[in-house]
Coordinates of C-alpha atoms and ligand atoms in Angstrom, one line a residue:
X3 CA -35.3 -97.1 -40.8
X4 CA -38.1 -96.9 -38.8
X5 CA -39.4 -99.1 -35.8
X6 CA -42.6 -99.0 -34.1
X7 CA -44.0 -101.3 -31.5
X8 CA -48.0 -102.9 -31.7
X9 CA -49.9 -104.9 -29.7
X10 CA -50.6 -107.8 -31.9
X11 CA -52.4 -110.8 -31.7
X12 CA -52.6 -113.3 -34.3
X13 CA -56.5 -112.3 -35.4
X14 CA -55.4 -108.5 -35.1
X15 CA -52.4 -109.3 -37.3
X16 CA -54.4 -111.0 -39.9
X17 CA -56.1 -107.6 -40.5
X18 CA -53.0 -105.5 -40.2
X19 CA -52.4 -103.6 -43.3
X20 CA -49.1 -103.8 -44.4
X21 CA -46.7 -104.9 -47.0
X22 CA -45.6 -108.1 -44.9
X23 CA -46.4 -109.9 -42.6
X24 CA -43.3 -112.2 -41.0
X25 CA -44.9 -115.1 -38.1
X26 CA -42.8 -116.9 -35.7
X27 CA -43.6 -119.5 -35.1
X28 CA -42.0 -122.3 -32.7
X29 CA -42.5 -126.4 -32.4
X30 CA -45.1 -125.6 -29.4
X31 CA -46.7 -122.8 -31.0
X32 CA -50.3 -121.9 -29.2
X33 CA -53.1 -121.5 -31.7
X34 CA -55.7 -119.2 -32.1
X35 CA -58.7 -119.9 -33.5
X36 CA -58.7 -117.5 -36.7
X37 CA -57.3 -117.1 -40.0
X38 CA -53.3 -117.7 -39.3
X39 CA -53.7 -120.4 -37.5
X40 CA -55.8 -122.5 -40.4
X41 CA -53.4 -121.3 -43.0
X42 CA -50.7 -122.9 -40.7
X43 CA -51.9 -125.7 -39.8
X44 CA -52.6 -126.5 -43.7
X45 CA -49.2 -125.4 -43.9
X46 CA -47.9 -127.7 -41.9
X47 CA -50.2 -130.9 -43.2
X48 CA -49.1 -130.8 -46.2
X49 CA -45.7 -130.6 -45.3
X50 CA -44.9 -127.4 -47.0
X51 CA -43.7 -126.1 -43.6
X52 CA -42.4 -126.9 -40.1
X53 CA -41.3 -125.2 -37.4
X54 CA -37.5 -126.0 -37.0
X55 CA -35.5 -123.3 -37.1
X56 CA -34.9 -121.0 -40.2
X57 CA -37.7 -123.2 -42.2
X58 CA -39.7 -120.5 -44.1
X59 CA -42.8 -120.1 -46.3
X60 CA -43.9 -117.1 -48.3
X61 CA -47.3 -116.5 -49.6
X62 CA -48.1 -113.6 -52.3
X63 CA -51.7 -112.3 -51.8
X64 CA -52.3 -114.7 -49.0
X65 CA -56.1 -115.2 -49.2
X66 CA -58.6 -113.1 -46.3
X67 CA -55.4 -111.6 -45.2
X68 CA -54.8 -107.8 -45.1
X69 CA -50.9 -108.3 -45.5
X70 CA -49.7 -108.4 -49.2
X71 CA -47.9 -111.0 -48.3
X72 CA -47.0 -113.7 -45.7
X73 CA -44.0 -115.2 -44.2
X74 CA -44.2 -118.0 -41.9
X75 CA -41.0 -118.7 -40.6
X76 CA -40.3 -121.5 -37.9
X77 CA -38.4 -121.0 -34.8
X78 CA -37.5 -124.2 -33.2
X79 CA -37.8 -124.0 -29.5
X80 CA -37.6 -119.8 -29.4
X81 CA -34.9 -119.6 -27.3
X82 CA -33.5 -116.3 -28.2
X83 CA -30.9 -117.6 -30.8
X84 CA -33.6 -119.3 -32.5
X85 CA -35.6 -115.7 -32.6
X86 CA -32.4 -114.3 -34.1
X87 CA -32.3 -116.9 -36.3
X88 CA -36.1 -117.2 -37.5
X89 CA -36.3 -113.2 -37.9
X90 CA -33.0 -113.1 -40.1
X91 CA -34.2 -115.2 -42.4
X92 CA -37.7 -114.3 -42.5
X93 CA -36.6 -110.6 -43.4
X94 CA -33.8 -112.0 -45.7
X95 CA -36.9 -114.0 -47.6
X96 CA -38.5 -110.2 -48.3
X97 CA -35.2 -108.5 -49.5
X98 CA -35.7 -108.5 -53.0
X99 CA -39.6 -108.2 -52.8
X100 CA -40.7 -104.2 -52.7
X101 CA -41.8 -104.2 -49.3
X102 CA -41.3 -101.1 -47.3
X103 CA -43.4 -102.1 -44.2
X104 CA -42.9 -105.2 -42.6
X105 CA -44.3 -106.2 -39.2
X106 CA -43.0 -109.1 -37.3
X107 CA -45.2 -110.9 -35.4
X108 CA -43.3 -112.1 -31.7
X109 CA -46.2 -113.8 -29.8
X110 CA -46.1 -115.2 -26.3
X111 CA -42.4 -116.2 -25.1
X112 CA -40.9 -114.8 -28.3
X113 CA -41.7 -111.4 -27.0
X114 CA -39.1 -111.7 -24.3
X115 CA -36.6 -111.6 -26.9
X116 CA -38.0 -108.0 -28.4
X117 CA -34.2 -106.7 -28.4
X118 CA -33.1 -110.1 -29.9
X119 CA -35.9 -109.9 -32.3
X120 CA -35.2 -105.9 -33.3
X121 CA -31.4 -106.3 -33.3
X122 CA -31.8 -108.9 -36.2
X123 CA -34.4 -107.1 -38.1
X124 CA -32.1 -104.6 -38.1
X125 CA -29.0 -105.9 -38.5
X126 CA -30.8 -108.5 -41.6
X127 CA -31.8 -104.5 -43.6
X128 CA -28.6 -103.2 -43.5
X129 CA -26.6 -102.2 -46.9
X130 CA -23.0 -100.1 -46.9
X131 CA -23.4 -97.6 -49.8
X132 CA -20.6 -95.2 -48.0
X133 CA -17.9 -96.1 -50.6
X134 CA -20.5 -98.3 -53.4
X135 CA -22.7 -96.3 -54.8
X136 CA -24.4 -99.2 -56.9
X137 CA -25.1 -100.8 -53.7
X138 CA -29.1 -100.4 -53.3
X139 CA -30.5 -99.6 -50.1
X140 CA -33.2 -102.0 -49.3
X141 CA -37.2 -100.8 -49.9
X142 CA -37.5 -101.2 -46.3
X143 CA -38.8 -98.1 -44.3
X144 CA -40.9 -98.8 -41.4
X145 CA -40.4 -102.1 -39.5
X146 CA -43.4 -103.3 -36.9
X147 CA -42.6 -105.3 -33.9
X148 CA -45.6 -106.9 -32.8
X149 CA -45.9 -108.7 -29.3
X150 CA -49.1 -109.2 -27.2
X151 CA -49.1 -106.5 -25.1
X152 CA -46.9 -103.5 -26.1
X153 CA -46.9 -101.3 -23.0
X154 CA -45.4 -103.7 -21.0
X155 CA -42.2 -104.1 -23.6
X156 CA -41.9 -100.6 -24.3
X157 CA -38.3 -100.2 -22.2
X158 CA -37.1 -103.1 -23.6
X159 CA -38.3 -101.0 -26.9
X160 CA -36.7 -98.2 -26.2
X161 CA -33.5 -100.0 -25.4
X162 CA -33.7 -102.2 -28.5
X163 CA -34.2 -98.9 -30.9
X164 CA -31.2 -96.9 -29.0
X165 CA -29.0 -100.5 -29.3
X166 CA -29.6 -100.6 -33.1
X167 CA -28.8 -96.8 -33.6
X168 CA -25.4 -97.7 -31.6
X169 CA -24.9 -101.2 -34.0
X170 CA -25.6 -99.1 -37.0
X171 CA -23.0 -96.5 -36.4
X172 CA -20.3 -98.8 -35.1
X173 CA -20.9 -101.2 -38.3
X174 CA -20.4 -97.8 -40.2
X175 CA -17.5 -96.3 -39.3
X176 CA -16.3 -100.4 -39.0
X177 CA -16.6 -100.7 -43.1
X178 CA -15.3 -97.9 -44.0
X179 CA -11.8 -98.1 -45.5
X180 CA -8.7 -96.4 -44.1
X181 CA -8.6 -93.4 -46.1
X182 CA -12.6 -93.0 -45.8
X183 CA -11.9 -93.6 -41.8
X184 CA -8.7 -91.5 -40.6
X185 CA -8.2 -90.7 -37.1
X186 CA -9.5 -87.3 -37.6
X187 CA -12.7 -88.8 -39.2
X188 CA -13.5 -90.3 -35.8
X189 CA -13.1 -87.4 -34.0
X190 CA -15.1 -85.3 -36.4
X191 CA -17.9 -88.9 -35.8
X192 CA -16.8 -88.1 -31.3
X193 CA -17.2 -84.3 -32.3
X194 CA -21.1 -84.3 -34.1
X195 CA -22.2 -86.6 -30.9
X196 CA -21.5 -83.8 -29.1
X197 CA -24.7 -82.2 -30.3
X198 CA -26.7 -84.5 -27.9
X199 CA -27.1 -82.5 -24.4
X200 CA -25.9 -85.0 -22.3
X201 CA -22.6 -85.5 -24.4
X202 CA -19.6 -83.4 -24.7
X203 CA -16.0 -83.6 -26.6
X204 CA -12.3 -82.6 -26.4
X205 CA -10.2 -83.3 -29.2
X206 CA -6.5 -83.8 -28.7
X207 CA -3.6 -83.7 -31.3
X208 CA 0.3 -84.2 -31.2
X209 CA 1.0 -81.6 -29.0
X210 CA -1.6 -82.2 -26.4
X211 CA -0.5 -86.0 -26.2
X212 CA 3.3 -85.1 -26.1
X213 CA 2.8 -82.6 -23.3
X214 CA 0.4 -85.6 -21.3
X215 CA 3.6 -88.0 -21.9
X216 CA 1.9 -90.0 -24.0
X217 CA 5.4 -91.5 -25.2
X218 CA 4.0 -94.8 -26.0
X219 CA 0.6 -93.8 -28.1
X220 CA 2.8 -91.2 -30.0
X221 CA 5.7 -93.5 -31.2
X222 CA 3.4 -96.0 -32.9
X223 CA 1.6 -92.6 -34.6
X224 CA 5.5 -91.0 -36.1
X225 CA 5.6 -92.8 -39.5
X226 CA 2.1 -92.3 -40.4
X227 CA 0.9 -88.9 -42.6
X228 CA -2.1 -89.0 -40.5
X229 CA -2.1 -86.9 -37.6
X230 CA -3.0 -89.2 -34.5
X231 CA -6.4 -87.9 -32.9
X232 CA -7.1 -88.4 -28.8
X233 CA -10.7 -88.6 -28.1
X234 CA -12.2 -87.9 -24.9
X235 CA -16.1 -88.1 -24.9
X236 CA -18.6 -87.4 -21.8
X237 CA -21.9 -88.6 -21.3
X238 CA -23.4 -87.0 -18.3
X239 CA -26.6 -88.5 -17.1
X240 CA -26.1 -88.8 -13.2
X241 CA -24.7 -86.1 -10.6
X242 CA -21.5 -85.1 -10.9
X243 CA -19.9 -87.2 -7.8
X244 CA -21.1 -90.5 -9.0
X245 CA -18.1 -91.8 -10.3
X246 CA -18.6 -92.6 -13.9
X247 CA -17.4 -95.9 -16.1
X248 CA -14.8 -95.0 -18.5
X249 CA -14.5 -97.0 -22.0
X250 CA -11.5 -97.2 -23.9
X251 CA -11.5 -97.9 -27.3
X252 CA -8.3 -98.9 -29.8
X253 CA -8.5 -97.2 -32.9
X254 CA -5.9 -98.0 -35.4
X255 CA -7.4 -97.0 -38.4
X256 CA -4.9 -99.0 -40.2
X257 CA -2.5 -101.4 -38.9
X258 CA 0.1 -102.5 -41.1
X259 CA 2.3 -104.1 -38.8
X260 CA 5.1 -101.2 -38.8
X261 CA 8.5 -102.5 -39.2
X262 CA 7.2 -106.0 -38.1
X263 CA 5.2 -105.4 -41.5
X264 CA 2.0 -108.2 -41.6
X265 CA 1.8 -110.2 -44.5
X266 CA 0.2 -109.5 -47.8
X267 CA -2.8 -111.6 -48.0
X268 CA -6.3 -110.2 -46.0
X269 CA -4.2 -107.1 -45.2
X270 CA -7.4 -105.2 -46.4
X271 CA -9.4 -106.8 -42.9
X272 CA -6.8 -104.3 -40.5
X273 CA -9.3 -101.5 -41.9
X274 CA -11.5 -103.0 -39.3
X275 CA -8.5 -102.5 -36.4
X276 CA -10.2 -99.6 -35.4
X277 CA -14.0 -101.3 -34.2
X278 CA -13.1 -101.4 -30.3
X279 CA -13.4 -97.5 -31.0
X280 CA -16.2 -97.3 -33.5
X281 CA -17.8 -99.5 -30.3
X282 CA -17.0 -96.6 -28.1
X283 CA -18.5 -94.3 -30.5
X284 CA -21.7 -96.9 -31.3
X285 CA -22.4 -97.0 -27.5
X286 CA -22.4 -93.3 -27.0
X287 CA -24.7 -92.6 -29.9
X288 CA -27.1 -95.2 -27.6
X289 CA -26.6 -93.6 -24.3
X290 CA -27.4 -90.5 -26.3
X291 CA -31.0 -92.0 -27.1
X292 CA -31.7 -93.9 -24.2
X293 CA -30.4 -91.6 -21.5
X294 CA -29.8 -93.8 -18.6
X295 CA -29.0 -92.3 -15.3
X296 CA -25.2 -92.6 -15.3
X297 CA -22.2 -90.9 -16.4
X298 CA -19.8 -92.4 -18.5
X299 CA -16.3 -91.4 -20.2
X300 CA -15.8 -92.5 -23.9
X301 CA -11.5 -92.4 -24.2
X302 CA -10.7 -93.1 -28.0
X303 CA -7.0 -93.9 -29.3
X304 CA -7.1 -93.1 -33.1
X305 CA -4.0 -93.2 -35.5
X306 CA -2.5 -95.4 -38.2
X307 CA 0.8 -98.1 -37.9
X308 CA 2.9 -97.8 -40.5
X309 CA 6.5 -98.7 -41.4
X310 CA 8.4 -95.7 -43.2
X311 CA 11.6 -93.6 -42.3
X312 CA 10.4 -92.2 -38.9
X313 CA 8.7 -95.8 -37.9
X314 CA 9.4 -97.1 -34.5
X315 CA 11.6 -100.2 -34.6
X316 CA 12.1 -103.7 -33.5
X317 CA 14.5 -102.7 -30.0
X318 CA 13.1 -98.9 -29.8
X319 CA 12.5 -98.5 -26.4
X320 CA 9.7 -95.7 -25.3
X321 CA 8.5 -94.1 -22.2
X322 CA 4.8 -94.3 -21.2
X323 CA 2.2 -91.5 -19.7
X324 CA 2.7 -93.8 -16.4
X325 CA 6.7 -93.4 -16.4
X326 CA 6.8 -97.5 -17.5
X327 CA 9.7 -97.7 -20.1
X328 CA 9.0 -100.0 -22.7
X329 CA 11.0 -102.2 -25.4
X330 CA 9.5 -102.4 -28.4
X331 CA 10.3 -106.3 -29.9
X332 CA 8.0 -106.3 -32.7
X333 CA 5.9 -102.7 -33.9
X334 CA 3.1 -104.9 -34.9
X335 CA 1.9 -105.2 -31.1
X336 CA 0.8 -101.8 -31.4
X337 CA -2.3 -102.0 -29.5
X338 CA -1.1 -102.2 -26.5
X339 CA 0.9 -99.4 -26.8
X340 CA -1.7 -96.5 -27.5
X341 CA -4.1 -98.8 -24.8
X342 CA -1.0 -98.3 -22.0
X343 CA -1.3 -94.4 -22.5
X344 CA -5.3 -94.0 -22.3
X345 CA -5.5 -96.4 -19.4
X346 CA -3.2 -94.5 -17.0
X347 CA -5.2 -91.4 -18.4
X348 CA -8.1 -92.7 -17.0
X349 CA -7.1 -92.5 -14.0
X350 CA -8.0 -89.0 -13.4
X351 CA -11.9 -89.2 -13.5
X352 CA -11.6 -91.8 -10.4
X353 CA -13.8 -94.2 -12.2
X354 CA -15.9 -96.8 -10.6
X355 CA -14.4 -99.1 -13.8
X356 CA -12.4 -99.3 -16.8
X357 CA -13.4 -101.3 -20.0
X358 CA -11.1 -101.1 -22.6
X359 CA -12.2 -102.4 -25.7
X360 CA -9.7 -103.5 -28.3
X361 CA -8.7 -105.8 -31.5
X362 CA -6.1 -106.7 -29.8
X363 CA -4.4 -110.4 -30.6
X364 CA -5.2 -113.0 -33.5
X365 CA -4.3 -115.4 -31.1
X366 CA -7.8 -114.4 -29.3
X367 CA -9.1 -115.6 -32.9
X368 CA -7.3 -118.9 -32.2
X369 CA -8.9 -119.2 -28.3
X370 CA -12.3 -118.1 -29.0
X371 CA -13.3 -118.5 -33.1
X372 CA -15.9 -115.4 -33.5
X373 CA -18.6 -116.7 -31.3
X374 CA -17.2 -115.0 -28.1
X375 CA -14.6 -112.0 -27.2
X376 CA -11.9 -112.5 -24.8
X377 CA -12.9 -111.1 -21.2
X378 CA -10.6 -109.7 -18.7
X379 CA -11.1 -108.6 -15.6
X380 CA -9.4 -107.6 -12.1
X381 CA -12.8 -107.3 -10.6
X382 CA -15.3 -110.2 -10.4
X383 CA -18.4 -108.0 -10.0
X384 CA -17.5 -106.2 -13.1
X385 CA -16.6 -109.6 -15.4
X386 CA -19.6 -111.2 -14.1
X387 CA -22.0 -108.1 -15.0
X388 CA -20.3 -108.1 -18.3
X389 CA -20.5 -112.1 -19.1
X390 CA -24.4 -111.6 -17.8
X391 CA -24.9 -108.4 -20.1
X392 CA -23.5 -110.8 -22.9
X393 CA -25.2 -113.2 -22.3
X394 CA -29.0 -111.3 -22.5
X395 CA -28.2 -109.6 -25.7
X396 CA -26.2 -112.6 -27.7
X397 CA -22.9 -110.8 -27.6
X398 CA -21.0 -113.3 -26.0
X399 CA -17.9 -113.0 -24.0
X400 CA -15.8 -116.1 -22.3
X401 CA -13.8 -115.0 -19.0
X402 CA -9.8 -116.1 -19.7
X403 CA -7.0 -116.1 -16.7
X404 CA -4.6 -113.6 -15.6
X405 CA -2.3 -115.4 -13.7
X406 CA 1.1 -113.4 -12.9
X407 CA 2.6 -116.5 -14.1
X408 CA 1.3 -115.3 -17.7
X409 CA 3.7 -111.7 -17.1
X410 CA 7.1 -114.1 -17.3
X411 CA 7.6 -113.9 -21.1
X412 CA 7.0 -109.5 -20.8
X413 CA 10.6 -109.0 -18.9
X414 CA 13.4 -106.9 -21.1
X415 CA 16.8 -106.5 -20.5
X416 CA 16.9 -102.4 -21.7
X417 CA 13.3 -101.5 -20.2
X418 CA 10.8 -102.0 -17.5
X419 CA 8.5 -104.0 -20.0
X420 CA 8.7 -105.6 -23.3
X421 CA 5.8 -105.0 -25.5
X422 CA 5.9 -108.8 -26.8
X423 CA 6.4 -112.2 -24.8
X424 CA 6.7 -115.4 -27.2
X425 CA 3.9 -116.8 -28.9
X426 CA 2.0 -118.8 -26.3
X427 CA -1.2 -117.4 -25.3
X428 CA -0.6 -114.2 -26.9
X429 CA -4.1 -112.8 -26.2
X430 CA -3.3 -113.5 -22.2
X431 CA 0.1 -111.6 -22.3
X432 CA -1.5 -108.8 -24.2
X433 CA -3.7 -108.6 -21.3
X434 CA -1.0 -108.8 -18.5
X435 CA 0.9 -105.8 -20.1
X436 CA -2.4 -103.6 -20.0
X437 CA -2.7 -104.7 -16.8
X438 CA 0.7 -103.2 -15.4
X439 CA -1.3 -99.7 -16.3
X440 CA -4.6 -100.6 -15.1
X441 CA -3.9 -101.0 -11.2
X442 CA -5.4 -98.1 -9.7
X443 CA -9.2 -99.3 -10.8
X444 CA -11.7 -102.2 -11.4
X445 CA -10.6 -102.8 -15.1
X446 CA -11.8 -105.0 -17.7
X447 CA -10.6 -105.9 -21.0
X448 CA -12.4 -107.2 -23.7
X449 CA -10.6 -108.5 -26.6
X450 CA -12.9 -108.5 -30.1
X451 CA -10.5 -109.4 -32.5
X452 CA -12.6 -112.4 -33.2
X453 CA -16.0 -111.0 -32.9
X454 CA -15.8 -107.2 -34.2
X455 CA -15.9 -108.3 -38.1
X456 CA -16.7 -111.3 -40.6
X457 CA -14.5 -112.1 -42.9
X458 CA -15.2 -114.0 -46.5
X459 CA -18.3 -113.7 -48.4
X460 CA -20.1 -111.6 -45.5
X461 CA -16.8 -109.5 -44.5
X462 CA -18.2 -106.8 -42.8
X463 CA -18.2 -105.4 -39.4
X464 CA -20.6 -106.6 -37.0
X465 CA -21.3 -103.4 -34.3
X466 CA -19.9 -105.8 -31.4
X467 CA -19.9 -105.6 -28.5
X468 CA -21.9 -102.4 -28.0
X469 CA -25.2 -104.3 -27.5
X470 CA -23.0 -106.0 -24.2
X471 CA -21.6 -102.8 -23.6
X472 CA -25.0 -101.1 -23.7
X473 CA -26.9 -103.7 -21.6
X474 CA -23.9 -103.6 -19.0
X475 CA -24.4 -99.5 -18.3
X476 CA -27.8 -99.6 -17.9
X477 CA -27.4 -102.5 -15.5
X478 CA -25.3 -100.5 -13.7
X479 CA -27.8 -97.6 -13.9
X480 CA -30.8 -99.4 -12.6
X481 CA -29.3 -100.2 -10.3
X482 CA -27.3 -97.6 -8.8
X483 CA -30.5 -95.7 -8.7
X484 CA -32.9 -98.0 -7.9
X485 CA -35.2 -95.0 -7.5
X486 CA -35.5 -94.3 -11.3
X487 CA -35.6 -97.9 -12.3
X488 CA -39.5 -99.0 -12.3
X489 CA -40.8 -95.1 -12.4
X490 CA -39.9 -94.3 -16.3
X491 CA -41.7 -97.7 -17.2
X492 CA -44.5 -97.1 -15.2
X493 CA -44.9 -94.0 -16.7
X494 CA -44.3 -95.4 -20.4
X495 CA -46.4 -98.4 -20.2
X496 CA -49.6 -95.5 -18.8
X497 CA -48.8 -93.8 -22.2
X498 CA -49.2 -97.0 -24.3
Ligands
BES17 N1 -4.7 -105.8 -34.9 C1 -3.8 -106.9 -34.6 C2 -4.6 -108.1 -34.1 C3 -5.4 -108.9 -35.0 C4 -4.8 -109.7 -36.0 C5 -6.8 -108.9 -35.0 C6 -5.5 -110.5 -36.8 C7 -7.5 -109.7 -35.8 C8 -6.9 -110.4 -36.8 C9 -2.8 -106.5 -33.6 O1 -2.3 -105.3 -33.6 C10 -1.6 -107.4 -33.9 O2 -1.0 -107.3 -34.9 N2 -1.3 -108.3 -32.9 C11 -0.2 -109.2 -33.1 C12 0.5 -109.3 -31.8 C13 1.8 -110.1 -31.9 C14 2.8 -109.3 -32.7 C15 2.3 -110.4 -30.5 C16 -0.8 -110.6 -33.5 O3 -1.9 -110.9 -33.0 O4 -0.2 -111.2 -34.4
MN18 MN1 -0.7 -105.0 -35.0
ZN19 ZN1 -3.6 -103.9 -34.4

């Protein structure tokens, strides 16, 4: 898909050539004299439309329009949920019409919400054909974004394009079944990102990972036929000695449960256990677009859980990269295990922060429902630039505690940690044994178990949280070099 920024008014939209034409427009929607405005104001006399949020109109042929066809579709206040909202449904309304251009018409305050606005227009045209071949790809092939003065939005252009790239690929690699999706295919996903300049790759199997001491991330791989894969990405886009922020992402292509096997029913959904990587691998695909001036380090964890003859069992204990021995009470709390090992490999690249990215604990689905993920952190700059980065782009987080009070239930008799405390806030005593490997660095931890997929009718993954994740680096770029933040748009908005 293609995605190209206009300046747009309402009378220079009226004469805009193109398949479809899609108008927000809010409950205190300026008017301009012209064309649109009398067709809504008609519109809205005769009742056929209002503005509250999601309400929609189409016209075929619309009258003295240069569009093919029209859709008016309301947006409530136009605060930026009702933007995602409004454009969802107005590019829904054109999915089964032919249309292969569409421009979408943001005026005034809806233009603040360009990435909003892009995200869902891009999000709304997506189709997964990987493994369906009947599935049609929409007729979509160019969409407009039309806002009244485009130079001044084109960074938050160029942000919204490289976020959606990012999305795309994380919502990919989410969907595709296990055995479309093995560790090794997300290394050869880590490996052809490589291509990018700023990016480079290392690949580690068995052998590297035994020799590191990865105990802990190589027990929950020894029942699986899959050969676990350790993914370390670079992105490089500052000097050398700025110390760069180091994602982790858990990659459990499929988690069964082990030993501690998971029930039957929705089984299918721990495809998706592997999203806080394909984030990982969605976020460097945007840093690869948008280049931002700082360096980051992309750690992926990639293998399957299953139970079997060589599968880790209930009382196994193991012993971590960081020398921690640890009891394994149930295998299905697997997570935290290959998490343990990448975190106290982080250490080595003396990282200004660690995010760890993870569909961690269905009791986080309990806490939170799948409006926000889980945040962590030992570092309030770093939870409050993420919860702020969240909040901007829609991808919501909520902070939760990490009391030591919350470690209690992690003490064993045979090792220096159990994997498991009882069932009480299980997301927060996940998140208190990571912590025990994450003391040497500002560390956050987000958990997406509730957020990364949709289950029912729409099951699907959703690409979360790289837009967050995407909007918190470049925060941190502008403005650790403060230098290159208003330059670049200067320069761009000359060129528009
Ligand atoms: N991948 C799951 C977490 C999960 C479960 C995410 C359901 C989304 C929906 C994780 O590996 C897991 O199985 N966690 C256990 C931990 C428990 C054994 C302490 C859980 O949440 O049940
Ligand atoms: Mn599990
Ligand atoms: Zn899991």
């Amino acid at each position: 898909m293609n995605f190209e920024l206009l300046s747009l008014s309402w009378a220079k939209a009226a004469t805009l050539k193109t398949d479809a034409l899609v108008v927000l427009v809010s409950d205190d929607q300026q008017r301009e004299v012209g064309l649109l405005s009398s067709m809504l104001d008609q519109a809205q006399k005769t009742g056929d439309f209002t503005s509250a949020v999601g309400q929609c109109m189409v016209w075929w042929k619309p009258p003295s329009l240069a569009a093919l066809r029209l859709v008016l579709v309301g947006v409530g206040k136009g605060c930026a949920v009702d933007v995602r909202q409004g454009v969802a449904v107005g590019i829904a309304a054109l999915k089964k019409s032919k249309s292969q251009t569409v421009a979408v018409v943001l005026q005034d305050a809806h233009a603040e919400h360009l990435v909003v606005a892009a995200q869902a227009a891009a999000d709304a045209s997506y189709v997964y054909t990987a493994t369906k071949p009947s599935a049609k790809a929409l007729s979509f092939k160019k969409i407009t974004l039309g806002v009244p003065q485009a130079g001044a939005a084109q960074s938050q252009f160029d942000l919204a394009k490289a976020q959606i790239s990012g999305v795309a690929l994380a919502r990919e690699w989410g969907n595709r079944p296990a055995n479309h999706a093995t560790p090794d295919h997300l290394a050869q996903v880590a490996k052809s990102l490589a291509k990018h300049s700023r990016i480079s790759c290392e690949v580690m199997g068995l052998k590297e990972v035994t020799k590191l001491g990865m105990g802990s991330f190589a027990a929950v791989a020894q029942a699986s036929a899959q050969p676990l894969r350790f993914i370390v990405l670079k992105y490089k886009g500052a000097a050398d000695a700025q110390a760069p922020t180091v994602l982790v992402g858990k990659g459990i292509t499929f988690d069964t449960g082990g030993i501690s096997l998971k029930p039957g029913p929705g089984m299918d959904e721990m495809k998706f256990d592997m999203c806080g990587a394909a984030s990982v691998l969605g976020t460097f695909e945007a840093l690869a677009q948008l280049q931002p001036a700082i360096n980051v380090v992309g750690l992926i964890v990639a293998c399957e859980n299953m139970p079997g003859g060589k599968a880790l069992k209930p009382g196994d204990v193991v012993t971590s990269m960081s020398g921690q021995t640890i009891e394994i009470l149930n295998t299905d709390a697997e997570g935290r295990l290959v998490l343990c090992d990448a975190l106290t490999y982080a250490k080595r690249f003396k990282p200004s922060a660690v995010i760890d990215i993870a569909t961690l604990t269905g009791a986080c689905v309990i806490a939170l429902g799948h409006l926000r993920s889980g945040l962590y952190a030992t570092d309030e700059k770093l939870a409050t630039a993420l919860l702020d980065a969240g909040e901007r782009t829609l991808d919501l987080c909520w902070r939760m505690p990490l009391d030591e009070e919350y470690a209690e239930g992690l003490k064993s008799n045979f090792a220096d940690v159990a994997n498991v405390a009882d069932r009480a806030a299980g997301s927060v005593t996940a998140a208190k044994f990571l912590q025990r490997f994450a003391k040497d660095f500002p560390w956050a931890h987000l958990d997406i178990a509730g957020t990364a997929w949709k289950s029912g009718a729409a099951k699907g993954a959703t690409g979360r949280p790289v837009p967050a994740l995407l909007s918190y680096l470049v925060g941190q770029a502008n403005a650790r070099t403060p230098a290159t933040r208003s330059p670049p748009a200067k320069r761009r908005s000359a060129k528009a």
